[in-house]
Coordinates of C-alpha atoms and ligand atoms in Angstrom, one line a residue:
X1 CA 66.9 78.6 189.0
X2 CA 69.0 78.1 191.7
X3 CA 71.8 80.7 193.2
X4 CA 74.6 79.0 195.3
X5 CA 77.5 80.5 197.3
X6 CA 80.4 78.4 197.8
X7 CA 83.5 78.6 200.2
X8 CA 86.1 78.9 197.6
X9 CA 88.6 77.6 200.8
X10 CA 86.6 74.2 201.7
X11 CA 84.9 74.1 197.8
X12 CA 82.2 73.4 200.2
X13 CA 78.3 74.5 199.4
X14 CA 77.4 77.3 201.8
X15 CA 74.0 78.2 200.8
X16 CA 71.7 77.8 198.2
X17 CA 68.4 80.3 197.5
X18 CA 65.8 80.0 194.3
X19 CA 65.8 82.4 192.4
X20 CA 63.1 85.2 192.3
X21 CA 61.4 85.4 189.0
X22 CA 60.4 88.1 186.9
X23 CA 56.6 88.8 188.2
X24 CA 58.5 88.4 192.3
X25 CA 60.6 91.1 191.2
X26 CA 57.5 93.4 189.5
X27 CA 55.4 92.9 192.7
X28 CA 58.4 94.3 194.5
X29 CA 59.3 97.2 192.8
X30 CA 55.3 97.8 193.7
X31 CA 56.3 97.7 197.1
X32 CA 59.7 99.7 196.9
X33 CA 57.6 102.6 194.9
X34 CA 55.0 102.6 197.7
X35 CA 57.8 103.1 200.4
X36 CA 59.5 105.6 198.1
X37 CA 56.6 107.9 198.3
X38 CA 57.4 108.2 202.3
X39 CA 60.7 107.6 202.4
X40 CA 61.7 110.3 200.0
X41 CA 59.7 112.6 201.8
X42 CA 61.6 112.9 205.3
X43 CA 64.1 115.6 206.0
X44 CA 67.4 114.6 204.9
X45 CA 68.5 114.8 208.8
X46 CA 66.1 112.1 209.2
X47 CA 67.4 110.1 206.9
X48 CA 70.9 110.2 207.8
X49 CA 69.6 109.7 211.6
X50 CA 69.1 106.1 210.3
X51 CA 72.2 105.9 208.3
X52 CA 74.1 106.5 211.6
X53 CA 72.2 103.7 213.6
X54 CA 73.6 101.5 209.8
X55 CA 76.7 102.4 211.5
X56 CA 75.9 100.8 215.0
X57 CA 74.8 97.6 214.0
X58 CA 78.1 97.0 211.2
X59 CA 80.5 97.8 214.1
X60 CA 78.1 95.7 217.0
X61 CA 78.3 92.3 214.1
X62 CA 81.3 93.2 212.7
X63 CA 82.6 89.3 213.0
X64 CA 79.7 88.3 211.6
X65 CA 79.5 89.8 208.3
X66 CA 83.6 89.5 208.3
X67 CA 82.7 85.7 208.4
X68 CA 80.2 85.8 205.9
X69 CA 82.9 87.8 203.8
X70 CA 84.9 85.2 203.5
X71 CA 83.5 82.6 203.6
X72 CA 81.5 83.2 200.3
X73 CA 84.8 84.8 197.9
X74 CA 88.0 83.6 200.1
X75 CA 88.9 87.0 201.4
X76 CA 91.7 87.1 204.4
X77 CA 89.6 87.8 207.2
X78 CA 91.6 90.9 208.6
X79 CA 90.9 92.4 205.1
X80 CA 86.8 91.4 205.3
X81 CA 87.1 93.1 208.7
X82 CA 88.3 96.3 207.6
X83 CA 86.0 96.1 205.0
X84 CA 83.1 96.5 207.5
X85 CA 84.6 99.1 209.5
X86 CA 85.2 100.9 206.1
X87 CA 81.5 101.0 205.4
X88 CA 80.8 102.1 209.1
X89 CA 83.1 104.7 207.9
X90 CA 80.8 106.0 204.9
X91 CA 78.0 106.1 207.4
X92 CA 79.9 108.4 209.5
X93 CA 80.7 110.6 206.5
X94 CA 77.7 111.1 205.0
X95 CA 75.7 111.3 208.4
X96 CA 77.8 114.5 209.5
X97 CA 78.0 115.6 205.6
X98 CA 74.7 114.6 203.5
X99 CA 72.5 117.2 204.8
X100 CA 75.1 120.1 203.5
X101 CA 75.8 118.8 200.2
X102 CA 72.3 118.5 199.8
X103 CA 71.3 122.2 200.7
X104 CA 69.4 124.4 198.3
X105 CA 72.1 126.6 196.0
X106 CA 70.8 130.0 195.6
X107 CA 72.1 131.3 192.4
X108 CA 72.5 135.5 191.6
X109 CA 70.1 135.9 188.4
X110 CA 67.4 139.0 187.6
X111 CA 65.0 137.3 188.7
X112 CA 63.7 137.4 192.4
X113 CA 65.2 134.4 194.0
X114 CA 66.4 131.6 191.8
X115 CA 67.9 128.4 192.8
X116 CA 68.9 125.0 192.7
X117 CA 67.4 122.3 194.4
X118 CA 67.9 118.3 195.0
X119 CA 65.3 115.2 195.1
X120 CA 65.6 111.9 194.8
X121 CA 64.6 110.0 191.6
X122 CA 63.0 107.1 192.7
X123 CA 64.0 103.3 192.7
X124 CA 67.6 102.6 191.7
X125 CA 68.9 99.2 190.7
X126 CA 72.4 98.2 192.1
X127 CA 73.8 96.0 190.5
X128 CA 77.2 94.9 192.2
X129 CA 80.0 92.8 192.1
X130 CA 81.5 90.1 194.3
X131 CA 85.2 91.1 195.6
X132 CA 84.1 93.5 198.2
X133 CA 80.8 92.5 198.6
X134 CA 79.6 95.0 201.8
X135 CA 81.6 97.7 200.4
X136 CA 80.8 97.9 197.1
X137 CA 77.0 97.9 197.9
X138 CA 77.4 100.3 200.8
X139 CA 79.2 102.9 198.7
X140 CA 76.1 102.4 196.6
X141 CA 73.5 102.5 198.6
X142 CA 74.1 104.9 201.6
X143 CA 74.2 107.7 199.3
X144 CA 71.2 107.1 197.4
X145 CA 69.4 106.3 200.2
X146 CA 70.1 110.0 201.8
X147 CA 69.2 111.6 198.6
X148 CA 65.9 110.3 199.3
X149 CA 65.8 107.2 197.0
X150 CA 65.0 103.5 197.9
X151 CA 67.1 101.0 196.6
X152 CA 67.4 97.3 195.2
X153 CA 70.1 95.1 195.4
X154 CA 70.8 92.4 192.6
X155 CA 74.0 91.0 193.9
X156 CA 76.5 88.7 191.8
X157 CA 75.5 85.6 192.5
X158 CA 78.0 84.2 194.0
X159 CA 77.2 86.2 197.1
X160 CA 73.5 85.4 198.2
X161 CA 74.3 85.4 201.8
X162 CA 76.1 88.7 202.2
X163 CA 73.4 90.0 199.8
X164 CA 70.8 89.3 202.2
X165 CA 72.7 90.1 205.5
X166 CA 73.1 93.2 203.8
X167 CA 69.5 93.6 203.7
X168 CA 69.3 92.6 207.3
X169 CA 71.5 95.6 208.3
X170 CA 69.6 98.2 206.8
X171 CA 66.5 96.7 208.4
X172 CA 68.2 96.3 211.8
X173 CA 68.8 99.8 212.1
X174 CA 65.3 100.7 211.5
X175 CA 64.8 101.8 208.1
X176 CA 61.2 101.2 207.1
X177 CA 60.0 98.4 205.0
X178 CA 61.0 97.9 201.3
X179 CA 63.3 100.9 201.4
X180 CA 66.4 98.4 200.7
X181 CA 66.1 95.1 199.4
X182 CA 68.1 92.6 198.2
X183 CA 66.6 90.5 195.0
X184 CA 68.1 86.8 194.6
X185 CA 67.9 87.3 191.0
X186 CA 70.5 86.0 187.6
X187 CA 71.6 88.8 185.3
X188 CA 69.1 88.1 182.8
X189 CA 66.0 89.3 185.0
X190 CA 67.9 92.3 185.9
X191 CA 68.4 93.0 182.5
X192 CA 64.9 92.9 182.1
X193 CA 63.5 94.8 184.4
X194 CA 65.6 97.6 183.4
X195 CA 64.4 97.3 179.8
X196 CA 60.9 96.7 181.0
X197 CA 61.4 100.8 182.6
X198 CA 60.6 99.4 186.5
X199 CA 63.0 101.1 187.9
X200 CA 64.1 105.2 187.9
X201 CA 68.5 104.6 187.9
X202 CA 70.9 101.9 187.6
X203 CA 74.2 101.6 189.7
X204 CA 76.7 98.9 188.1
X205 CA 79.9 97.8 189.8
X206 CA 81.6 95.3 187.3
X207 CA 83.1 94.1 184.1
X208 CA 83.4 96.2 181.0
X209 CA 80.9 93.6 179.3
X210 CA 77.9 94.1 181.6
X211 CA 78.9 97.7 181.8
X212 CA 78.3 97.7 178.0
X213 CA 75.2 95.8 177.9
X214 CA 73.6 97.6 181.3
X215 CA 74.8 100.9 179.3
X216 CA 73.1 100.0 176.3
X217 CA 69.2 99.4 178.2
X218 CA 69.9 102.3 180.6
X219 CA 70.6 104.1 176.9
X220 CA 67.7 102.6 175.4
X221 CA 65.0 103.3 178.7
X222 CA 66.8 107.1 179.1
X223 CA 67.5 106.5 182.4
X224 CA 70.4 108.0 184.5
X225 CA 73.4 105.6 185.3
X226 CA 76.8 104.9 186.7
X227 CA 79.6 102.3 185.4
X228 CA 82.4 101.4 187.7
X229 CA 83.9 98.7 185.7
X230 CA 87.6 97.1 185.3
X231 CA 90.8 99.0 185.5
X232 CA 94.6 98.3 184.8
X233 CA 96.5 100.8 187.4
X234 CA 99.9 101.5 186.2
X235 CA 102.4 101.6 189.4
X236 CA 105.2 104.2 188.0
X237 CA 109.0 104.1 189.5
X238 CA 110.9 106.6 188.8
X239 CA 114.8 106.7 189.5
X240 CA 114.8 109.0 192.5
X241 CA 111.9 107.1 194.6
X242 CA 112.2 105.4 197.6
X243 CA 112.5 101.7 196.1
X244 CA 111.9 99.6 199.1
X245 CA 108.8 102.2 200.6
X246 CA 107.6 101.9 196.9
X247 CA 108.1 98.0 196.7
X248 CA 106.3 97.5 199.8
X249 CA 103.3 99.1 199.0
X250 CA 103.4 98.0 195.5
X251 CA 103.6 94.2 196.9
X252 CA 100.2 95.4 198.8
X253 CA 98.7 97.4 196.0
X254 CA 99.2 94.2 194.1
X255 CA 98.2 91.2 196.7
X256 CA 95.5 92.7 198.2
X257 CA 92.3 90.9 198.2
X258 CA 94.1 88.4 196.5
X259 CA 94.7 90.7 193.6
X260 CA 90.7 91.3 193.1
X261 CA 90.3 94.8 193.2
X262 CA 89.6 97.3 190.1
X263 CA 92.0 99.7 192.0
X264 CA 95.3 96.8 192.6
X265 CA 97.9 98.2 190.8
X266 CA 98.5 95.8 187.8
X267 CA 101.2 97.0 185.7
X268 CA 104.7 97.8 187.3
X269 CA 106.5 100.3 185.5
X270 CA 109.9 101.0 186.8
X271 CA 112.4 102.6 184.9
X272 CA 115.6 100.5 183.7
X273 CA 118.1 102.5 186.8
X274 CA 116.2 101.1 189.3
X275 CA 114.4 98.0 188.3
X276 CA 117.0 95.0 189.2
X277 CA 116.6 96.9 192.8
X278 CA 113.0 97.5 192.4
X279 CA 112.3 93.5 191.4
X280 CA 114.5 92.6 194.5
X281 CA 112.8 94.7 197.1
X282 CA 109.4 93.3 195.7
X283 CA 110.1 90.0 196.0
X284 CA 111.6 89.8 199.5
X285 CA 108.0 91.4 200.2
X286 CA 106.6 88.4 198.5
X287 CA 108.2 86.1 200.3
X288 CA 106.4 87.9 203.6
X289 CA 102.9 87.0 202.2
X290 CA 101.0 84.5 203.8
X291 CA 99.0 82.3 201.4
X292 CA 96.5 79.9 203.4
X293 CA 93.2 79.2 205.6
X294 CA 91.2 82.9 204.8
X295 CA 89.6 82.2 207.9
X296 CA 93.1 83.0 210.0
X297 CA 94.0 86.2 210.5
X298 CA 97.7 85.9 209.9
X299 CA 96.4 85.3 206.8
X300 CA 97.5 87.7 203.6
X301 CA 96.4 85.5 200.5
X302 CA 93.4 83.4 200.5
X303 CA 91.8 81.7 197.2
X304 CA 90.3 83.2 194.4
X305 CA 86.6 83.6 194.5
X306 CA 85.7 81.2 192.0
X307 CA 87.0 77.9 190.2
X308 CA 87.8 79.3 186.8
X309 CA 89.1 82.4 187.7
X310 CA 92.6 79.8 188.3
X311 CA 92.5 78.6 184.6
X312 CA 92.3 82.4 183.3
X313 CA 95.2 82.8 185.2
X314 CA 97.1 80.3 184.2
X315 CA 96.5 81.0 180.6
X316 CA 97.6 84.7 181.3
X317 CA 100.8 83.1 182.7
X318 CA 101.0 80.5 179.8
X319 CA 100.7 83.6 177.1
X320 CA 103.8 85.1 179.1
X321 CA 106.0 82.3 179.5
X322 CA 105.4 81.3 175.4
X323 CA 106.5 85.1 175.1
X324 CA 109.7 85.0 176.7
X325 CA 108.7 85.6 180.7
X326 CA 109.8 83.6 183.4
X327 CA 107.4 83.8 186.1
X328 CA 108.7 83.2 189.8
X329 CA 106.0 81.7 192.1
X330 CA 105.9 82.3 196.5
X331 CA 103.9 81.7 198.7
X332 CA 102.8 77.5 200.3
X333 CA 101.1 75.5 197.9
X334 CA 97.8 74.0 198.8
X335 CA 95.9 70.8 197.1
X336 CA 92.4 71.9 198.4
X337 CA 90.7 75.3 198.0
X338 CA 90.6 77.6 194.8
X339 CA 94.5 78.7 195.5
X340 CA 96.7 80.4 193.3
X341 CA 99.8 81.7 194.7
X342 CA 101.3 85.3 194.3
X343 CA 103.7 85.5 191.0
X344 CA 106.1 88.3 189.8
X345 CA 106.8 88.4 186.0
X346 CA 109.6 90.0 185.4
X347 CA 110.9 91.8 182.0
X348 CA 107.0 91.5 181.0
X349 CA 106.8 93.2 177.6
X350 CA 103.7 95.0 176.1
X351 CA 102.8 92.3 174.0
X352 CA 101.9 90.0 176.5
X353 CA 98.2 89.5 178.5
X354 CA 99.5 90.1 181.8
X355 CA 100.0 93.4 180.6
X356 CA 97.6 94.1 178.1
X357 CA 94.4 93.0 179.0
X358 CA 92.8 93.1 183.1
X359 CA 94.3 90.5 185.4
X360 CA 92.3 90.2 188.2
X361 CA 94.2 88.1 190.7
X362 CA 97.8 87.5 192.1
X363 CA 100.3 88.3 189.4
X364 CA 102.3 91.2 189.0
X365 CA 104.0 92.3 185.8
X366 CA 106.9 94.4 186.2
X367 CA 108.0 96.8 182.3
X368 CA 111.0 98.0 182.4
X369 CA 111.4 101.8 180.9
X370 CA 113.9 103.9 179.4
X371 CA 112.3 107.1 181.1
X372 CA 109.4 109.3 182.4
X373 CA 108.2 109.3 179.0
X374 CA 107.7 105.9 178.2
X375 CA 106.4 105.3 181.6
X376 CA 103.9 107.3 180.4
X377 CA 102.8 106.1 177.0
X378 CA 102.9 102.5 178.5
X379 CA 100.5 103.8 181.7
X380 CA 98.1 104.9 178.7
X381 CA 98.1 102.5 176.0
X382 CA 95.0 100.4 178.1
X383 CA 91.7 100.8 177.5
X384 CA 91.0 101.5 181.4
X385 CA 91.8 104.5 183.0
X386 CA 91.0 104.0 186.7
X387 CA 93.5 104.8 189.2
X388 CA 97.5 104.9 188.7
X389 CA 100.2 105.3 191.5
X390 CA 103.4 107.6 190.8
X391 CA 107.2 107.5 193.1
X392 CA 109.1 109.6 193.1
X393 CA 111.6 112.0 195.8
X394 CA 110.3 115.0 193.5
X395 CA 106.8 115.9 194.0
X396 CA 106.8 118.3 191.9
X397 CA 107.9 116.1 189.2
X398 CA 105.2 113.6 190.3
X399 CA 102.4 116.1 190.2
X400 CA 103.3 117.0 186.6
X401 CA 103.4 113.6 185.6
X402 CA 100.3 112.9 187.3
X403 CA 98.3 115.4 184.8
X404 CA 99.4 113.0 182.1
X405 CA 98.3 110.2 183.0
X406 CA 94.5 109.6 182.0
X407 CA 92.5 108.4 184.9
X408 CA 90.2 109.0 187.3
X409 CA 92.4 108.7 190.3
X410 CA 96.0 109.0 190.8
X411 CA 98.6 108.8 193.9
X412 CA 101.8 110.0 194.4
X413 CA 103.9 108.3 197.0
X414 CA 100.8 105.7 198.1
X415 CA 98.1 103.3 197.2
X416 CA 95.5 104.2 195.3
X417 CA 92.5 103.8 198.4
X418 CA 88.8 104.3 197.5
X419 CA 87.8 107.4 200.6
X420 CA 84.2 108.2 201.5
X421 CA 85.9 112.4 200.7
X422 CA 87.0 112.0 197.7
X423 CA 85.3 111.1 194.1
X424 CA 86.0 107.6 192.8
X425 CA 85.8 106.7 189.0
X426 CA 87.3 106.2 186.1
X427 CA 87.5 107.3 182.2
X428 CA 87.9 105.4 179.1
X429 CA 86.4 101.8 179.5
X430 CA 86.9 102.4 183.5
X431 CA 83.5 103.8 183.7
X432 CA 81.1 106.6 183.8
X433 CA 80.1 108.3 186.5
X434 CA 81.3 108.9 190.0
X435 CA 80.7 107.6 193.5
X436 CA 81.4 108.9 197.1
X437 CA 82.0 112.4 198.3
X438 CA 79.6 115.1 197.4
X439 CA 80.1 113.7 193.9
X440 CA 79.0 110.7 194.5
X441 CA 75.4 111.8 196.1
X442 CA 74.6 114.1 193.3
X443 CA 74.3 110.9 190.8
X444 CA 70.8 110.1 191.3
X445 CA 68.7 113.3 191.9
X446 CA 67.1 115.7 189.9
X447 CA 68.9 118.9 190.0
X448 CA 65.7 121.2 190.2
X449 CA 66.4 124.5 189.2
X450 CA 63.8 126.9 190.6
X451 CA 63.3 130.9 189.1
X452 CA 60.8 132.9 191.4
X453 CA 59.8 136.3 189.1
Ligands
NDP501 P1 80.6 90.9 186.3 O1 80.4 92.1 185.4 O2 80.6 89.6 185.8 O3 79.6 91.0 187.5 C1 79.3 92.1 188.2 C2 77.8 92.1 188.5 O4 77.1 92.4 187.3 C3 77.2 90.8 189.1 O5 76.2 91.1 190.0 C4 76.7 90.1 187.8 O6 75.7 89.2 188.1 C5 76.1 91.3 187.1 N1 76.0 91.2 185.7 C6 76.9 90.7 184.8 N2 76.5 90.8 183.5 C7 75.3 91.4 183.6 C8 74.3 91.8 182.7 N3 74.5 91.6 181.4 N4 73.1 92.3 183.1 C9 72.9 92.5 184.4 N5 73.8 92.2 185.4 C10 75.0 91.6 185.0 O7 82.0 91.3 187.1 P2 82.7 90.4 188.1 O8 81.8 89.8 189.1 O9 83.6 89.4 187.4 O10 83.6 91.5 188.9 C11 84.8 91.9 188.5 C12 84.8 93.1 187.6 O11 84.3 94.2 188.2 C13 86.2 93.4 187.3 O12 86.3 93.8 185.9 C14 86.5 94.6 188.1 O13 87.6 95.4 187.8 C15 85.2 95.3 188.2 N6 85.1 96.1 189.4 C16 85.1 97.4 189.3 C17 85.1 98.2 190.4 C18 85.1 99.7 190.3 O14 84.8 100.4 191.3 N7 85.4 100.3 189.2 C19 85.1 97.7 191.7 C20 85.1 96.2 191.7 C21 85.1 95.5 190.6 P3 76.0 87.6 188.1 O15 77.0 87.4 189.2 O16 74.7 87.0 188.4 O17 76.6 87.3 186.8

């Protein structure tokens, strides 16, 4: 089998890999337990020495990987940038942080000394998605890696290149052998390692299916695992907010990697005082967006990732107009490249799939509400639960709110933004699990407790 990346700009062919098979990938995981057994024996200071050098080499070929960014899924370049300096970020944090998080816990009991203690499971699977493909892998692996465990990589395959430049970081800095690697494999032979019991955790960043089906062999193989998958962020605008501040972000919130992210807000929820205001503001932001070459970076809205995403899209769009909506389009139109342009649908109503199911790409949906109340049974009535955003001039107010809306994440005043400090994850059909912060390292070790009589 082969694994191809294309520039969803040029519809060009950037690369194409075979495929490891099944017996690659077992000879492998050999190697990846043999370097385990070192690896996971250094001081966690050591570890995170390396993890800073990881740091060095994103910032030194930051341009690079930015490239390869977007040229493989279409993001604007300024946002593929930022995307690398985010990971350097991590680094940063869990370089100055790791070795404190991961500190014995003495616990008062009877007996002499009793404690808790942390070490590393082993090899963990990542198994990551496409739209923020350093990121996403990064936020994975960097913690893992200072708890001690090695890691593989099956990216989606869409993404071959960044997969294996990824691999090339981690190396670059110095990390020994087989501690990371990056495995040019389809779905089905990660599936099967897992249910063959190679490996010791699984990481998945992705759609509720796989999330399911990864869930089910994890399940099945009792091994330990994390589920970030899909979300539907409600964007809540309540009467006393600051309308144009709140349209502004929410045009970003929305637009931002070309509406790809788990955490884009997806459902605008304004109530009816403000929403002719609200709808306004938003779509003189709109009109600011600059759809084109990915590549440039003036650049706001690039093409989708992939070919078919445009039909879903359209046949989200299709379901709305049929329904009553009447979709306004912005943004320049181009005949080449996988483009589709920003959209606002206003008066969207619950019955319709721009609402009701995930949209991942450039369309926003703006509700209109009675009040705080139906804001909030329309934030919950999805079967995601990720992040939510909430504006209002009353923080008080907001904070209250915030405790009734089920997710993992939610933001008064903002954007809901993934930070190396602070857990990230979702509830319902969002996920299981948590990444980054303390939180975040703690998912794949064995919490040893220790009792000394
Ligand atoms: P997919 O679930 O299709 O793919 C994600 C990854 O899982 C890819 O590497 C894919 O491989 C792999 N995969 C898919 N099915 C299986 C399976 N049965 N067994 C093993 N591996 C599998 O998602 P998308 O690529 O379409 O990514 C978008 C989705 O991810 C959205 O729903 C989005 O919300 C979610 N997401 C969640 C985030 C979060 O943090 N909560 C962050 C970013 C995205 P292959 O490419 O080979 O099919």
């Amino acid at each position: 089998m082969k694994i191809k990346s294309i520039d969803p700009y040029t519809e060009e062919v950037n690369w194409t890999y075979d495929a490891l098979s099944f017996g690659d990938c077992e000879d492998q995981i050999e190697k990846s337990r043999a370097a385990f057994l070192k690896w996971g024996s250094l001081s966690v200071k050591e570890r995170t020495a390396y993890i800073s050098r990881v740091a060095e080499i994103l910032r030194q070929n930051r341009r690079i990987y930015a490239g390869i960014i977007t040229k493989e899924m279409g993001k604007p370049v300024r946002q593929s940038l930022a995307e690398i300096e985010k990971c350097a970020w991590l680094c940063d944090y869990y370089a100055e942080n790791a070795a404190g998080f991961l500190e014995d816990e003495l616990v008062e009991t009877e007996a002499e000394k009793s404690y808790v203690t942390f070490e590393p499971l082993g090899v963990i699977l990542g198994i990551m998605p496409w739209n923020f493909p350093f990121w996403q892998t990064f936020r994975f692996a960097v913690p893992t890696l200072i708890a001690g465990n090695v890691c593989l990589l099956k990216h989606a395959s869409n993404v071959p290149g960044s997969a294996l430049e990824i691999e090339k970081v981690f190396t670059g800095a110095g990390l020994p052998q087989d501690v990371f690697k990056s495995l040019l494999i389809d779905s089905r032979t990660a599936m099967e390692i897992i249910d063959e019991d190679l490996v010791d955790g699984i990481s998945l960043t992705g759609s509720v299916r796989a999330g399911s089906e990864i869930g089910e062999l994890a399940g099945r193989t009792i091994k330990p695992f994390v589920l970030e998958l899909g979300g539907s962020d409600p964007f809540i605008v309540l009467e006393d907010a600051d309308i144009d501040r709140a349209a502004e972000v929410g045009v970003r919130a929305r637009f931002i990697n070309t509406g790809q992210s788990c955490i884009a807000a997806k459902r605008f929820i304004v109530v009816e005082d403000v929403v002719v205001d609200f709808i306004e503001a938003f779509e003189l932001h709109m009109q600011e967006l600059k759809v084109g070459d990915p590549m440039d970076e003036e650049t706001d809205i690039g093409p989708v990732a992939k070919k078919e995403f445009i039909d879903s899209l359209e046949r989200v769009l299709k379901d709305a107009k049929k329904k009553g909506a009447e979709p306004r389009v912005y943004g320049e139109e181009h005949k080449k490249g996988f483009f589709f342009r920003p959209t606002i649908v206003p008066a969207a109503s619950t019955d319709m799939k721009v609402l009701n199911m995930e949209v991942f790409g450039p369309i926003a949906p703006v509700v209109m509400v009675k009040d705080e109340d139906e804001a909030v049974k329309i934030a919950n009535s999805t079967d995601f639960g990720l992040g939510a955003e909430i504006w209002s001039a009353d923080l008080k107010r907001a904070e209250h709110l915030a405790k009734r809306i089920k997710s993992g994440f939610v933001t008064i005043n903002g954007r809901v933004k993934s930070d190396p400090r602070l857990p990230f994850g979702g509830v319902k059909k969002s996920g299981i699990g948590r990444e980054l912060s303390h939180y975040g390292l703690k998912e794949f070790v064995n919490i040893k407790t220790v009792v000394i009589n």
